[in-house]
mmCIF file of C-alpha atoms in Angstrom:
data_model
loop_
_atom_site.group_PDB
_atom_site.id
_atom_site.type_symbol
_atom_site.label_atom_id
_atom_site.label_comp_id
_atom_site.label_asym_id
_atom_site.label_seq_id
_atom_site.Cartn_x
_atom_site.Cartn_y
_atom_site.Cartn_z
ATOM 1 C CA MET A 1 179.554 -57.724 62.970
ATOM 2 C CA LYS A 2 178.330 -57.158 59.437
ATOM 3 C CA LEU A 3 180.666 -56.542 56.544
ATOM 4 C CA GLN A 4 179.944 -53.241 54.835
ATOM 5 C CA ARG A 5 179.836 -53.268 51.075
ATOM 6 C CA LYS A 6 179.394 -50.401 48.705
ATOM 7 C CA ASN A 7 176.527 -50.803 46.303
ATOM 8 C CA GLY A 8 178.416 -48.678 43.854
ATOM 9 C CA LEU A 9 181.135 -51.321 43.646
ATOM 10 C CA ARG A 10 178.622 -53.756 42.223
ATOM 11 C CA ALA A 11 178.404 -51.746 39.038
ATOM 12 C CA ALA A 12 177.832 -54.060 36.164
ATOM 13 C CA ALA A 13 180.684 -52.573 34.206
ATOM 14 C CA LEU A 14 182.827 -54.550 36.634
ATOM 15 C CA GLY A 15 180.710 -57.549 37.498
ATOM 16 C CA ALA A 16 180.240 -58.842 33.993
ATOM 17 C CA LEU A 17 183.974 -58.699 33.368
ATOM 18 C CA VAL A 18 185.614 -59.909 36.552
ATOM 19 C CA VAL A 19 185.760 -63.593 35.712
ATOM 20 C CA SER A 20 186.819 -63.080 32.136
ATOM 21 C CA GLY A 21 190.334 -63.720 30.915
ATOM 22 C CA ALA A 22 192.488 -61.132 29.239
ATOM 23 C CA LEU A 23 190.791 -57.922 28.292
ATOM 24 C CA VAL A 24 190.824 -57.309 24.572
ATOM 25 C CA LEU A 25 188.768 -54.257 23.761
ATOM 26 C CA THR A 26 188.756 -52.979 20.217
ATOM 27 C CA ALA A 27 187.216 -50.026 18.507
ATOM 28 C CA CYS A 28 184.866 -52.249 16.550
ATOM 29 C CA GLY A 29 183.937 -54.051 19.762
ATOM 30 C CA SER A 30 182.984 -50.888 21.572
ATOM 31 C CA ASP A 31 179.794 -50.201 19.639
ATOM 32 C CA ASP A 32 177.679 -51.610 22.461
ATOM 33 C CA ASN A 33 178.096 -49.097 25.234
ATOM 34 C CA THR A 34 175.789 -50.736 27.712
ATOM 35 C CA SER A 35 176.545 -53.320 30.345
ATOM 36 C CA PRO A 36 174.153 -55.372 32.460
ATOM 37 C CA SER A 37 173.386 -54.306 35.990
ATOM 38 C CA GLU A 38 171.002 -55.261 38.746
ATOM 39 C CA GLY A 39 168.560 -52.620 37.638
ATOM 40 C CA GLY A 40 168.917 -52.696 33.869
ATOM 41 C CA THR A 41 171.643 -51.209 31.696
ATOM 42 C CA LYS A 42 174.262 -48.578 32.211
ATOM 43 C CA THR A 43 175.728 -46.448 29.461
ATOM 44 C CA ALA A 44 179.337 -45.345 29.812
ATOM 45 C CA ALA A 45 179.502 -41.647 29.019
ATOM 46 C CA ALA A 46 182.387 -40.386 26.919
ATOM 47 C CA PRO A 47 184.785 -38.336 29.073
ATOM 48 C CA SER A 48 184.820 -34.627 28.383
ATOM 49 C CA ASN A 49 188.477 -33.811 28.955
ATOM 50 C CA VAL A 50 190.389 -36.193 26.701
ATOM 51 C CA ASP A 51 193.038 -34.700 24.440
ATOM 52 C CA CYS A 52 193.139 -37.150 21.550
ATOM 53 C CA GLY A 53 195.780 -35.113 19.782
ATOM 54 C CA ASP A 54 197.175 -37.057 16.843
ATOM 55 C CA ALA A 55 196.582 -40.395 18.563
ATOM 56 C CA LYS A 56 195.456 -43.158 16.234
ATOM 57 C CA GLY A 57 195.995 -46.799 15.471
ATOM 58 C CA GLN A 58 196.500 -49.670 17.888
ATOM 59 C CA LEU A 59 197.911 -49.345 21.403
ATOM 60 C CA LEU A 60 198.891 -52.639 23.016
ATOM 61 C CA ALA A 61 199.486 -52.909 26.756
ATOM 62 C CA SER A 62 199.611 -55.718 29.285
ATOM 63 C CA GLY A 63 200.422 -56.601 32.871
ATOM 64 C CA SER A 64 198.768 -56.237 36.263
ATOM 65 C CA SER A 65 195.434 -57.978 36.670
ATOM 66 C CA ALA A 66 194.824 -55.960 39.845
ATOM 67 C CA GLN A 67 194.065 -52.897 37.720
ATOM 68 C CA LYS A 68 192.002 -54.825 35.173
ATOM 69 C CA ASN A 69 188.637 -53.485 36.323
ATOM 70 C CA ALA A 70 189.904 -49.915 36.233
ATOM 71 C CA MET A 71 191.323 -50.522 32.768
ATOM 72 C CA ASP A 72 188.004 -51.964 31.608
ATOM 73 C CA LEU A 73 186.295 -48.680 32.430
ATOM 74 C CA TRP A 74 189.137 -46.438 31.272
ATOM 75 C CA VAL A 75 189.510 -48.155 27.907
ATOM 76 C CA LYS A 76 185.797 -48.129 27.160
ATOM 77 C CA SER A 77 185.428 -44.439 28.051
ATOM 78 C CA TYR A 78 188.605 -43.398 26.254
ATOM 79 C CA MET A 79 187.747 -45.119 22.990
ATOM 80 C CA GLN A 80 184.396 -43.359 22.905
ATOM 81 C CA ALA A 81 186.222 -40.035 23.057
ATOM 82 C CA CYS A 82 189.052 -41.101 20.708
ATOM 83 C CA PRO A 83 187.521 -43.620 18.276
ATOM 84 C CA GLU A 84 190.606 -43.625 16.037
ATOM 85 C CA VAL A 85 192.581 -45.380 18.772
ATOM 86 C CA GLN A 86 192.214 -49.088 19.448
ATOM 87 C CA VAL A 87 193.404 -49.894 22.984
ATOM 88 C CA ASN A 88 194.065 -53.510 23.930
ATOM 89 C CA TYR A 89 195.040 -54.199 27.553
ATOM 90 C CA LYS A 90 195.842 -57.821 28.362
ATOM 91 C CA ALA A 91 195.409 -58.454 32.085
ATOM 92 C CA SER A 92 197.996 -61.133 32.800
ATOM 93 C CA SER A 93 200.430 -60.357 35.619
ATOM 94 C CA SER A 94 202.933 -57.693 36.567
ATOM 95 C CA GLY A 95 205.832 -59.973 35.727
ATOM 96 C CA GLU A 96 204.502 -60.780 32.267
ATOM 97 C CA GLY A 97 203.773 -57.111 31.614
ATOM 98 C CA ILE A 98 207.328 -56.042 32.386
ATOM 99 C CA VAL A 99 208.729 -58.815 30.191
ATOM 100 C CA ALA A 100 206.504 -57.675 27.315
ATOM 101 C CA PHE A 101 207.529 -54.049 27.839
ATOM 102 C CA ASN A 102 211.236 -54.840 27.848
ATOM 103 C CA GLN A 103 210.770 -56.916 24.705
ATOM 104 C CA GLY A 104 209.208 -53.890 23.025
ATOM 105 C CA THR A 105 205.883 -55.580 22.226
ATOM 106 C CA VAL A 106 203.640 -53.164 24.192
ATOM 107 C CA GLY A 107 203.346 -49.402 24.479
ATOM 108 C CA PHE A 108 203.204 -49.563 28.252
ATOM 109 C CA ALA A 109 202.957 -52.175 30.981
ATOM 110 C CA GLY A 110 200.997 -52.323 34.222
ATOM 111 C CA SER A 111 202.942 -53.452 37.286
ATOM 112 C CA ASP A 112 202.019 -53.578 40.971
ATOM 113 C CA SER A 113 205.700 -53.244 41.848
ATOM 114 C CA ALA A 114 208.237 -50.716 40.648
ATOM 115 C CA LEU A 115 210.915 -51.801 38.195
ATOM 116 C CA LYS A 116 213.980 -53.412 39.702
ATOM 117 C CA PRO A 117 217.387 -51.941 38.791
ATOM 118 C CA GLU A 118 218.101 -54.831 36.436
ATOM 119 C CA GLU A 119 214.722 -54.342 34.746
ATOM 120 C CA VAL A 120 215.466 -50.646 34.277
ATOM 121 C CA GLU A 121 218.796 -51.578 32.698
ATOM 122 C CA GLU A 122 217.057 -54.067 30.408
ATOM 123 C CA SER A 123 214.506 -51.412 29.383
ATOM 124 C CA LYS A 124 217.252 -49.251 27.861
ATOM 125 C CA LYS A 125 217.398 -51.696 24.953
ATOM 126 C CA THR A 126 213.775 -50.870 24.137
ATOM 127 C CA CYS A 127 213.727 -47.191 25.101
ATOM 128 C CA ALA A 128 216.173 -45.682 22.612
ATOM 129 C CA GLY A 129 218.134 -43.022 24.502
ATOM 130 C CA GLY A 130 215.934 -43.419 27.573
ATOM 131 C CA GLN A 131 214.699 -45.969 30.089
ATOM 132 C CA GLY A 132 211.585 -47.367 31.675
ATOM 133 C CA VAL A 133 209.999 -45.259 34.430
ATOM 134 C CA ASN A 134 207.235 -45.974 36.938
ATOM 135 C CA LEU A 135 204.113 -43.800 36.861
ATOM 136 C CA PRO A 136 201.753 -44.512 39.804
ATOM 137 C CA MET A 137 198.243 -44.608 38.338
ATOM 138 C CA VAL A 138 196.024 -46.880 40.438
ATOM 139 C CA GLY A 139 195.895 -47.353 44.197
ATOM 140 C CA GLY A 140 193.788 -49.633 46.282
ATOM 141 C CA PRO A 141 193.451 -52.263 48.959
ATOM 142 C CA ILE A 142 194.467 -55.879 48.567
ATOM 143 C CA ALA A 143 191.430 -57.591 50.015
ATOM 144 C CA LEU A 144 191.610 -60.907 51.830
ATOM 145 C CA GLY A 145 188.455 -62.627 50.645
ATOM 146 C CA TYR A 146 187.095 -65.673 52.445
ATOM 147 C CA ASN A 147 184.310 -68.239 52.142
ATOM 148 C CA LEU A 148 182.964 -69.170 55.558
ATOM 149 C CA PRO A 149 179.148 -69.300 55.651
ATOM 150 C CA GLY A 150 177.721 -67.891 58.875
ATOM 151 C CA VAL A 151 180.811 -65.851 59.725
ATOM 152 C CA ASP A 152 180.546 -62.144 58.972
ATOM 153 C CA GLY A 153 183.078 -59.420 59.665
ATOM 154 C CA LEU A 154 186.004 -61.786 60.204
ATOM 155 C CA VAL A 155 188.951 -60.087 61.903
ATOM 156 C CA LEU A 156 192.582 -61.159 61.464
ATOM 157 C CA ASP A 157 195.903 -59.558 62.338
ATOM 158 C CA ALA A 158 199.191 -59.754 60.454
ATOM 159 C CA PRO A 159 200.729 -62.662 62.421
ATOM 160 C CA THR A 160 197.559 -64.730 61.973
ATOM 161 C CA VAL A 161 197.391 -63.974 58.251
ATOM 162 C CA ALA A 162 201.047 -64.964 57.930
ATOM 163 C CA LYS A 163 200.460 -68.278 59.705
ATOM 164 C CA ILE A 164 197.410 -69.029 57.551
ATOM 165 C CA PHE A 165 199.272 -68.466 54.283
ATOM 166 C CA ASN A 166 202.377 -70.148 55.693
ATOM 167 C CA ASP A 167 200.368 -73.329 56.384
ATOM 168 C CA LYS A 168 200.830 -73.026 60.161
ATOM 169 C CA ILE A 169 197.145 -72.443 60.998
ATOM 170 C CA LYS A 170 195.014 -75.137 59.374
ATOM 171 C CA LYS A 171 191.505 -74.863 60.879
ATOM 172 C CA TRP A 172 189.114 -71.936 61.052
ATOM 173 C CA ASP A 173 188.435 -72.511 64.757
ATOM 174 C CA ASP A 174 192.128 -72.195 65.614
ATOM 175 C CA PRO A 175 192.599 -70.408 68.976
ATOM 176 C CA ALA A 176 194.464 -67.524 67.320
ATOM 177 C CA ILE A 177 191.481 -66.808 65.059
ATOM 178 C CA ALA A 178 188.977 -67.374 67.871
ATOM 179 C CA GLU A 179 190.746 -64.841 70.081
ATOM 180 C CA LEU A 180 190.332 -62.163 67.417
ATOM 181 C CA ASN A 181 186.677 -63.096 66.841
ATOM 182 C CA PRO A 182 185.180 -63.799 70.292
ATOM 183 C CA GLU A 183 181.570 -63.417 69.140
ATOM 184 C CA ALA A 184 181.858 -65.537 66.001
ATOM 185 C CA LYS A 185 180.832 -69.183 65.742
ATOM 186 C CA LEU A 186 183.875 -70.478 63.958
ATOM 187 C CA PRO A 187 183.575 -73.904 62.311
ATOM 188 C CA SER A 188 186.308 -76.523 62.371
ATOM 189 C CA THR A 189 186.423 -76.334 58.578
ATOM 190 C CA ALA A 190 189.864 -76.830 57.059
ATOM 191 C CA ILE A 191 191.433 -73.634 55.730
ATOM 192 C CA GLN A 192 192.145 -73.709 52.014
ATOM 193 C CA SER A 193 194.389 -70.813 51.059
ATOM 194 C CA PHE A 194 194.778 -69.698 47.462
ATOM 195 C CA HIS A 195 197.647 -67.709 45.957
ATOM 196 C CA ARG A 196 198.717 -66.540 42.520
ATOM 197 C CA SER A 197 200.312 -69.113 40.234
ATOM 198 C CA GLU A 198 202.317 -66.607 38.170
ATOM 199 C CA ASP A 199 204.716 -63.828 39.127
ATOM 200 C CA SER A 200 202.497 -61.159 40.623
ATOM 201 C CA GLY A 201 202.950 -57.674 42.014
ATOM 202 C CA THR A 202 199.914 -58.309 44.216
ATOM 203 C CA THR A 203 201.775 -61.237 45.752
ATOM 204 C CA GLN A 204 204.826 -59.047 46.266
ATOM 205 C CA ASN A 205 202.818 -56.304 47.976
ATOM 206 C CA LEU A 206 201.147 -58.816 50.297
ATOM 207 C CA GLY A 207 204.643 -60.082 51.090
ATOM 208 C CA LYS A 208 205.827 -56.554 51.861
ATOM 209 C CA TYR A 209 202.941 -56.119 54.293
ATOM 210 C CA LEU A 210 203.543 -59.439 56.043
ATOM 211 C CA GLY A 211 207.312 -58.856 56.122
ATOM 212 C CA LYS A 212 206.810 -55.524 57.890
ATOM 213 C CA ALA A 213 203.808 -56.237 60.119
ATOM 214 C CA ALA A 214 204.541 -59.913 60.932
ATOM 215 C CA GLU A 215 208.281 -60.203 60.507
ATOM 216 C CA LYS A 216 208.622 -63.048 63.039
ATOM 217 C CA ASP A 217 206.055 -65.193 61.222
ATOM 218 C CA TRP A 218 206.837 -64.255 57.604
ATOM 219 C CA THR A 219 210.533 -64.577 56.881
ATOM 220 C CA TYR A 220 210.389 -64.668 53.083
ATOM 221 C CA GLU A 221 211.708 -62.005 50.760
ATOM 222 C CA ALA A 222 208.959 -59.950 49.132
ATOM 223 C CA GLU A 223 209.113 -61.243 45.575
ATOM 224 C CA LYS A 224 206.550 -61.624 42.790
ATOM 225 C CA LYS A 225 206.745 -65.438 42.972
ATOM 226 C CA TRP A 226 204.713 -67.038 45.777
ATOM 227 C CA PRO A 227 207.269 -68.147 48.399
ATOM 228 C CA ALA A 228 205.443 -70.160 51.078
ATOM 229 C CA PRO A 229 204.632 -73.881 51.307
ATOM 230 C CA GLY A 230 201.105 -75.243 51.092
ATOM 231 C CA GLY A 231 198.076 -73.587 49.618
ATOM 232 C CA GLN A 232 196.738 -73.849 46.097
ATOM 233 C CA ALA A 233 197.587 -71.739 43.066
ATOM 234 C CA ALA A 234 195.246 -69.992 40.652
ATOM 235 C CA SER A 235 195.874 -67.751 37.663
ATOM 236 C CA GLY A 236 195.355 -64.031 38.031
ATOM 237 C CA SER A 237 193.298 -62.106 40.562
ATOM 238 C CA ALA A 238 190.172 -63.333 38.782
ATOM 239 C CA GLY A 239 191.265 -66.954 39.190
ATOM 240 C CA VAL A 240 191.984 -66.594 42.913
ATOM 241 C CA ALA A 241 188.663 -64.823 43.469
ATOM 242 C CA ALA A 242 186.789 -67.516 41.551
ATOM 243 C CA GLN A 243 188.297 -70.253 43.727
ATOM 244 C CA VAL A 244 187.463 -68.414 46.951
ATOM 245 C CA LYS A 245 183.898 -67.912 45.727
ATOM 246 C CA GLN A 246 183.491 -71.622 44.974
ATOM 247 C CA VAL A 247 185.372 -73.371 47.790
ATOM 248 C CA GLU A 248 184.013 -73.400 51.331
ATOM 249 C CA GLY A 249 186.782 -72.701 53.840
ATOM 250 C CA ALA A 250 188.818 -70.774 51.278
ATOM 251 C CA ILE A 251 190.805 -67.579 51.709
ATOM 252 C CA GLY A 252 192.745 -65.657 49.075
ATOM 253 C CA TYR A 253 193.993 -62.202 48.157
ATOM 254 C CA PHE A 254 192.974 -59.947 45.289
ATOM 255 C CA GLU A 255 192.065 -56.371 44.462
ATOM 256 C CA LEU A 256 188.861 -55.183 46.167
ATOM 257 C CA SER A 257 186.541 -54.960 43.178
ATOM 258 C CA TYR A 258 186.884 -58.705 42.597
ATOM 259 C CA ALA A 259 185.367 -59.214 46.039
ATOM 260 C CA SER A 260 182.747 -56.482 45.714
ATOM 261 C CA SER A 261 181.415 -57.574 42.341
ATOM 262 C CA GLN A 262 181.092 -61.212 43.444
ATOM 263 C CA ASP A 263 179.834 -60.585 46.998
ATOM 264 C CA ILE A 264 182.884 -62.207 48.559
ATOM 265 C CA PRO A 265 183.242 -61.109 52.211
ATOM 266 C CA THR A 266 186.577 -59.590 53.144
ATOM 267 C CA VAL A 267 188.708 -59.678 56.282
ATOM 268 C CA LYS A 268 189.021 -56.693 58.605
ATOM 269 C CA ILE A 269 192.603 -56.139 59.734
ATOM 270 C CA ASP A 270 193.555 -55.565 63.364
ATOM 271 C CA THR A 271 196.454 -53.145 62.952
ATOM 272 C CA GLY A 272 196.710 -52.133 66.597
ATOM 273 C CA ALA A 273 194.476 -49.102 66.022
ATOM 274 C CA SER A 274 191.367 -48.628 68.151
ATOM 275 C CA ALA A 275 189.223 -50.725 65.785
ATOM 276 C CA PRO A 276 189.835 -53.304 63.043
ATOM 277 C CA VAL A 277 190.080 -51.709 59.602
ATOM 278 C CA GLU A 278 187.917 -52.748 56.693
ATOM 279 C CA ALA A 279 189.205 -53.070 53.136
ATOM 280 C CA THR A 280 187.680 -50.034 51.424
ATOM 281 C CA SER A 281 189.017 -47.551 48.914
ATOM 282 C CA GLU A 282 188.662 -44.774 51.495
ATOM 283 C CA ASN A 283 190.668 -46.679 54.096
ATOM 284 C CA ALA A 284 193.318 -47.594 51.547
ATOM 285 C CA SER A 285 193.536 -43.930 50.567
ATOM 286 C CA LYS A 286 194.435 -43.059 54.153
ATOM 287 C CA ALA A 287 197.437 -45.374 53.929
ATOM 288 C CA ILE A 288 198.466 -44.372 50.400
ATOM 289 C CA ALA A 289 198.214 -40.669 51.261
ATOM 290 C CA ALA A 290 201.340 -41.067 53.397
ATOM 291 C CA ALA A 291 203.354 -42.440 50.456
ATOM 292 C CA LYS A 292 206.612 -40.741 49.515
ATOM 293 C CA VAL A 293 208.238 -40.605 46.085
ATOM 294 C CA LYS A 294 211.459 -42.605 46.196
ATOM 295 C CA GLY A 295 212.184 -42.542 42.479
ATOM 296 C CA THR A 296 214.463 -39.978 40.892
ATOM 297 C CA GLY A 297 214.024 -37.817 37.824
ATOM 298 C CA LYS A 298 210.925 -38.822 35.902
ATOM 299 C CA ASP A 299 210.621 -42.072 37.843
ATOM 300 C CA LEU A 300 207.831 -41.729 40.419
ATOM 301 C CA ALA A 301 208.121 -45.022 42.326
ATOM 302 C CA LEU A 302 206.594 -44.729 45.804
ATOM 303 C CA SER A 303 207.499 -45.864 49.300
ATOM 304 C CA LEU A 304 204.496 -47.166 51.289
ATOM 305 C CA ASP A 305 204.119 -47.764 55.034
ATOM 306 C CA TYR A 306 202.782 -51.311 55.262
ATOM 307 C CA ALA A 307 203.010 -51.373 59.051
ATOM 308 C CA THR A 308 200.862 -48.297 59.612
ATOM 309 C CA LYS A 309 198.729 -48.166 62.755
ATOM 310 C CA ALA A 310 196.997 -44.924 61.822
ATOM 311 C CA GLU A 311 193.305 -44.859 62.649
ATOM 312 C CA GLY A 312 191.220 -46.121 59.754
ATOM 313 C CA ALA A 313 194.223 -46.790 57.499
ATOM 314 C CA TYR A 314 194.000 -50.151 55.724
ATOM 315 C CA PRO A 315 197.589 -51.424 55.529
ATOM 316 C CA ILE A 316 197.491 -54.067 52.765
ATOM 317 C CA VAL A 317 197.665 -51.755 49.791
ATOM 318 C CA LEU A 318 199.212 -51.675 46.385
ATOM 319 C CA VAL A 319 199.962 -49.037 43.826
ATOM 320 C CA THR A 320 199.876 -50.075 40.195
ATOM 321 C CA TYR A 321 202.374 -48.324 37.967
ATOM 322 C CA GLU A 322 202.138 -47.787 34.248
ATOM 323 C CA VAL A 323 205.652 -48.465 33.014
ATOM 324 C CA VAL A 324 206.673 -46.345 30.018
ATOM 325 C CA CYS A 325 209.797 -45.108 28.300
ATOM 326 C CA ASP A 326 210.717 -41.587 29.400
ATOM 327 C CA LYS A 327 212.445 -41.222 26.011
ATOM 328 C CA GLY A 328 212.583 -43.452 22.970
ATOM 329 C CA ASN A 329 208.924 -44.418 22.704
ATOM 330 C CA LYS A 330 207.952 -45.818 19.317
ATOM 331 C CA ALA A 331 206.716 -43.055 17.032
ATOM 332 C CA GLU A 332 203.658 -45.045 15.970
ATOM 333 C CA THR A 333 202.366 -45.399 19.551
ATOM 334 C CA LEU A 334 203.741 -42.311 21.338
ATOM 335 C CA GLY A 335 200.674 -40.182 20.610
ATOM 336 C CA ALA A 336 198.292 -42.857 21.876
ATOM 337 C CA VAL A 337 200.373 -43.520 25.006
ATOM 338 C CA LYS A 338 200.429 -39.832 25.931
ATOM 339 C CA SER A 339 196.746 -39.349 25.149
ATOM 340 C CA PHE A 340 195.526 -42.447 27.000
ATOM 341 C CA LEU A 341 197.707 -41.988 30.089
ATOM 342 C CA GLY A 342 196.865 -38.308 30.046
ATOM 343 C CA PHE A 343 193.228 -39.325 30.449
ATOM 344 C CA THR A 344 193.838 -41.948 33.146
ATOM 345 C CA SER A 345 195.851 -39.470 35.216
ATOM 346 C CA SER A 346 193.353 -36.633 34.751
ATOM 347 C CA GLU A 347 190.931 -35.646 37.497
ATOM 348 C CA GLU A 348 188.096 -37.249 35.542
ATOM 349 C CA GLY A 349 190.082 -40.412 34.968
ATOM 350 C CA GLN A 350 191.076 -40.677 38.621
ATOM 351 C CA LYS A 351 187.476 -40.120 39.711
ATOM 352 C CA VAL A 352 186.631 -43.403 38.006
ATOM 353 C CA LEU A 353 188.868 -45.187 40.518
ATOM 354 C CA SER A 354 186.935 -44.331 43.664
ATOM 355 C CA GLU A 355 183.692 -45.224 41.905
ATOM 356 C CA ALA A 356 185.145 -48.639 41.053
ATOM 357 C CA GLY A 357 186.583 -49.542 44.447
ATOM 358 C CA TYR A 358 190.118 -48.297 43.886
ATOM 359 C CA ALA A 359 191.959 -45.436 45.583
ATOM 360 C CA PRO A 360 192.976 -42.412 43.502
ATOM 361 C CA ILE A 361 196.641 -41.451 43.580
ATOM 362 C CA PRO A 362 197.257 -38.530 45.993
ATOM 363 C CA ALA A 363 196.774 -35.227 44.156
ATOM 364 C CA GLU A 364 200.312 -33.946 44.698
ATOM 365 C CA ILE A 365 201.838 -37.107 43.258
ATOM 366 C CA ASN A 366 199.278 -37.327 40.464
ATOM 367 C CA ALA A 367 200.164 -33.804 39.349
ATOM 368 C CA LYS A 368 203.738 -35.017 38.809
ATOM 369 C CA VAL A 369 202.424 -37.993 36.840
ATOM 370 C CA ARG A 370 200.487 -35.722 34.477
ATOM 371 C CA GLU A 371 203.516 -33.523 33.944
ATOM 372 C CA THR A 372 205.701 -36.538 33.198
ATOM 373 C CA VAL A 373 203.160 -37.941 30.719
ATOM 374 C CA LYS A 374 203.152 -34.639 28.826
ATOM 375 C CA GLY A 375 206.940 -34.793 28.520
ATOM 376 C CA LEU A 376 207.206 -38.343 27.164
ATOM 377 C CA SER A 377 209.087 -38.490 23.893
#
C-alpha cells in the first residue's frame, strides 16, 4: 500500500516556511514575491477581488499554528493587492491567540476551537458594546504523521491511536497494529509519540475525535492542554512535525501541509467504512460538509461529527476560526480586519485552501461568514 501525496501540496510557498517560527510578514518584506520550488521559482499573483477600502496601517493577529501555511499565502497575496496594509500573523497556538485577543493586543485571533462561554464573557471587556464571535475560515484534516522506514500506507483505528498516545501500545509490531496491517513488515521499534507542549486547538480536536470514536480507551476531557501520560512535547505544529521527521519510530499530529511539504507519511484511518480513509483535503471536506452551525447570532461556531463512518470521510478534522469582535472593533484596525477577512472568506481566498492542502469551508456556511464580516463594526 503506497501513500498518495499531492504534488501540489509541495508548493514551495509552504515548504520554505513550515519549519520557521512565528510568521512576521511586513509590507517592506514583501518585495520579493518569489519562493523556491523544486522546479525554480513561483510568483504569487495579486488577487483580483480584494476590496481594500480604507484599510491601511498595521494589522496584528496571532493564534493557531494549524492555519499558518494558509495565512502565509493569504497574507502575501493580500498585501500585494493592498500595499498600504501591513499584516503580521504570529503562529503560536490557539490558546495564546485567544489570550492576546481578549487582552486587546490583536485585531483578530486564530483558534482551532470555538470560544468558551467564559472567554466570550472576557471578550466583552475588549469589544466595546459587543463580544468575540467565531468565524470558521479554514478547514482541514489533522494528519497523524509517522517515521517508520519501510512501512507505507500504515492503517490505524481510533482505539489503537488512543492506546498509542495514551502510552498503552509501546512497540510498532504490537498485535493491535499488526492486525490492521497484515501485509506490512512492522519492526519492533519503540513508539515515540509527540504532542503539543502549549495549549492547542489541534490537541483539543484530536481529543474530541478520540473521545467520540474511542471512548473506552480515551477517557480524558477534550481540552487544549495535552492530557495523557507519556510521550514527548514539542512547540507548535511545526515543532511536532520536525520531531517526527527526525526521530525514527515517531508519531505525531499536525495539519496536513506540514506532512506534505516535508514528505512525512501519514496514517490512514479505519473508520468502519469499506476502506481505510487517507488524510486529504478532499476527504476532510466530506466530513466538514456535514457540519452544522451551533452558534447563535453572528457567532458561527460549528458542530462536527468526529465519529463519522461515511465512505471516504476523514474523521480527524479541525476548523480554524478567526475570532473577532462583532461590535467594538478598534477604529484604527476595523478597516483592515474587514478587508483582510473579506478576502480570506471570498471564493478566491477559499480556493487557496484546497491548493494548499486545506479544506474550504462549505459554501453555505462561508456565505454567512462573508455577510458577518461585512457587518463588523
